């Protein structure tokens, strides 16, 4: 009898052990919706995927010792489909721009049953560059005022759409310009074909069109004075169940941002391979003095900008209310910074903004096909080097200069160059700015298709 009881107990114990083993090895799905074609989001999506950074930073101890992570990256053209997939429970994280982030938070709160949390920034520009309005390269349009009576396409609901509404309203053009909803690829194709009067878009589409020689920028987002940024939201139920996983995702994002900053040229070349966005465009964003700052902290400036954006979205699209205090949660990010030996408070306090003639920054660069990127002490020296390269058959990928008024980094071929009275060559983003400089200070315009010849 005792032997039978002992055998029964042993059998039951074995069954329990066999049954409990698979339960301990929990499968945790990590679904991330991102936008690989959007420069400011790459540190929260495509770079994580291609460098396998999540597996390097996800927790592997304690309750996660036997965890089986099922990592899913899903690439989208815009933010709204990511929000829809998150609402359906098919994604846990979303990487998107400021306006779609706000809509995400508001839509989740409106359900009364689900929530997301805004947990980090993937990339930003304090003044709003990255958003822009372009026209076909040969268009006679030079300013917003010239768009009166014309049509302008933009992805409705995007940050570029919000910028467009603001600038048209401020210029008294809201009822004089017809807005058309078009996605970035469609808008870019129509601009190239000359089928549109103008197109407004988010990063990096204006610069893609400039680089391809199909469009010319007439308005930069910095003129609106509203920051633009992209960031990460997470489903609240996922974050509460797996807080250490959220911290791991954010540590991977911090590592991706550092990888970009450590070697912008390498990052531009690799991301170009992964996405199809030209490396020269990506370098314009990633490099020193470039358009994007890849830094994750949630700053007061971003919160204020989102409150402004939310008011505009409610006015134009009747989106639900958003409790920002409940939605914004940087606790996971603070822990990630601490674990990686970084100072979160210092990051919040530090804001990068372009400055004209920034000390220590050389004013011009050439990216040679063979010898890489060379910086020059003056734009005139860069133009001379460009002429020598062309004469000797030394291929050039791109040239870069900085706007004389704002310090924004530009493609050399897209800038309006002026040789001023002292002989110095200055670059301007807008033709009207170059003409005003000549009127006020003297000098002469350099032809963009033959700038060096004009230096004689």
Phi, psi and omega in degrees: 000313179297322180295319179296318178296321180295317179296320180296317180296318179296319180296317180295320180297319178297320179296318179297316181296318179296322183285325185280339182302303181299328180295325181293327180274073184289138174268121181247112176280134174239098182262120183240119173265127184218179182227096187293336181277354182258115191303318185288351182258353191297332181286350177251004184218271190298324179292320176301316183293310188286330178266002179055041185286332179298314181297339179276344187235354178288149182293143182229008182238174179061228182291350179259008185301323181250016183293140175251105183276128174250098186267126181234120173256130178233127188260133182229161178279337185206176184283320185307317178297330178294316178300318179299319179290326176292319178298327180279359180077016182264349175225150180255326180238148175227136178243118188201175183281173188301313180296310177299328176300315181297315179298321178302308181298318182292318180295319179295315180297327182293339179291335183074357183234338184235157179217153164241167176233132174276116193242347182189161174253140178261332178188151183211163164224120188302323186265351176106002176294145190121319167274144180193164176242128180238161174230162175306145188308320184265011180294145175285349182293129180238348184209170176301320182302329181289349180276354179304129181083005182245176180250152181221126179260153180196153174287107183298135181094353181271171176297325179294323176296316179298317177301317182297315178302316182295312187288325177293320178296314182296329181271001181071029184247006186304322182263008182246350180238130180271122179267137180234137180276116176217142177289162180305310181297322180292315178299317180297319180294320181289326174296315180298326181273358181072024182266357180235148173286320182198159179217134176249135183208171179261177186295140002251032193294323178300317182287328174300313181292322175299314183295322180284352177078021182258345186215165179225133183280131176249347179211129177254143183303336180297336181289340178280338176075019179244125180302151172234141181201166174235157184200190187239133169243152179226146174297133184296323180295323177294315182298321180289326181282325184228063183299324180291332176291318177301316178298323178296319177298319181289324176296322176296322178295317177299320178295321178295318178297320178293322179299319178294314183292326183296324183208083184301324180294313178302315180299317180298318181293318181289315180295327176298318177299320186281333190242334186091352173289134184302138182299328180294325176291316181296322178296325177301328179274318190276336193282173177303129183074008182285181188289320186259144167246119182268091182211137199266345189296150178264107187265156176304327180298325181289321180296315179296319179297319181293326177294321175297314181297321180297319178298320178294318179296322178294323180291319187265330186234001178053043178286161182293169174296160178222121175276097185296323182298324179281330187279317184279125183216103180261015182295321179294322181291320177301319179294320179296316177301313182299315181297332181263010177071029182251154183262104184292318181299321178294323179295318179299321184283340183266123180233125179271131178218138180297143180228134177295135179053048182301133180302136177082355180259124178287143192279354184204152179219152169236133172259101178280146181297323185259316188263003176087208188259129180237131178262150184235153182283346178207158177293326178298319178295322178296318180296321178295319178295324177296318179296318179297320180296317180294322180292327183265000179078020179275107188294142180242132176281314183194159170240154184225139176222179180235137178300130185294337183266321188248340185083007179292139179281136186228158165290136179302321183287345180264352184273155171263117186259140180231132170265110186278182187298334180276353182097353179287143177262126181245149180248142178227143178287324185244142179300320182297325178292321179294320180292322179294321178298317179297318181296324185271328188237355183085181182108186182216152180281143174260137179289129184292336180272350177209060189293326187291321181300333182281354181279344183291000000 
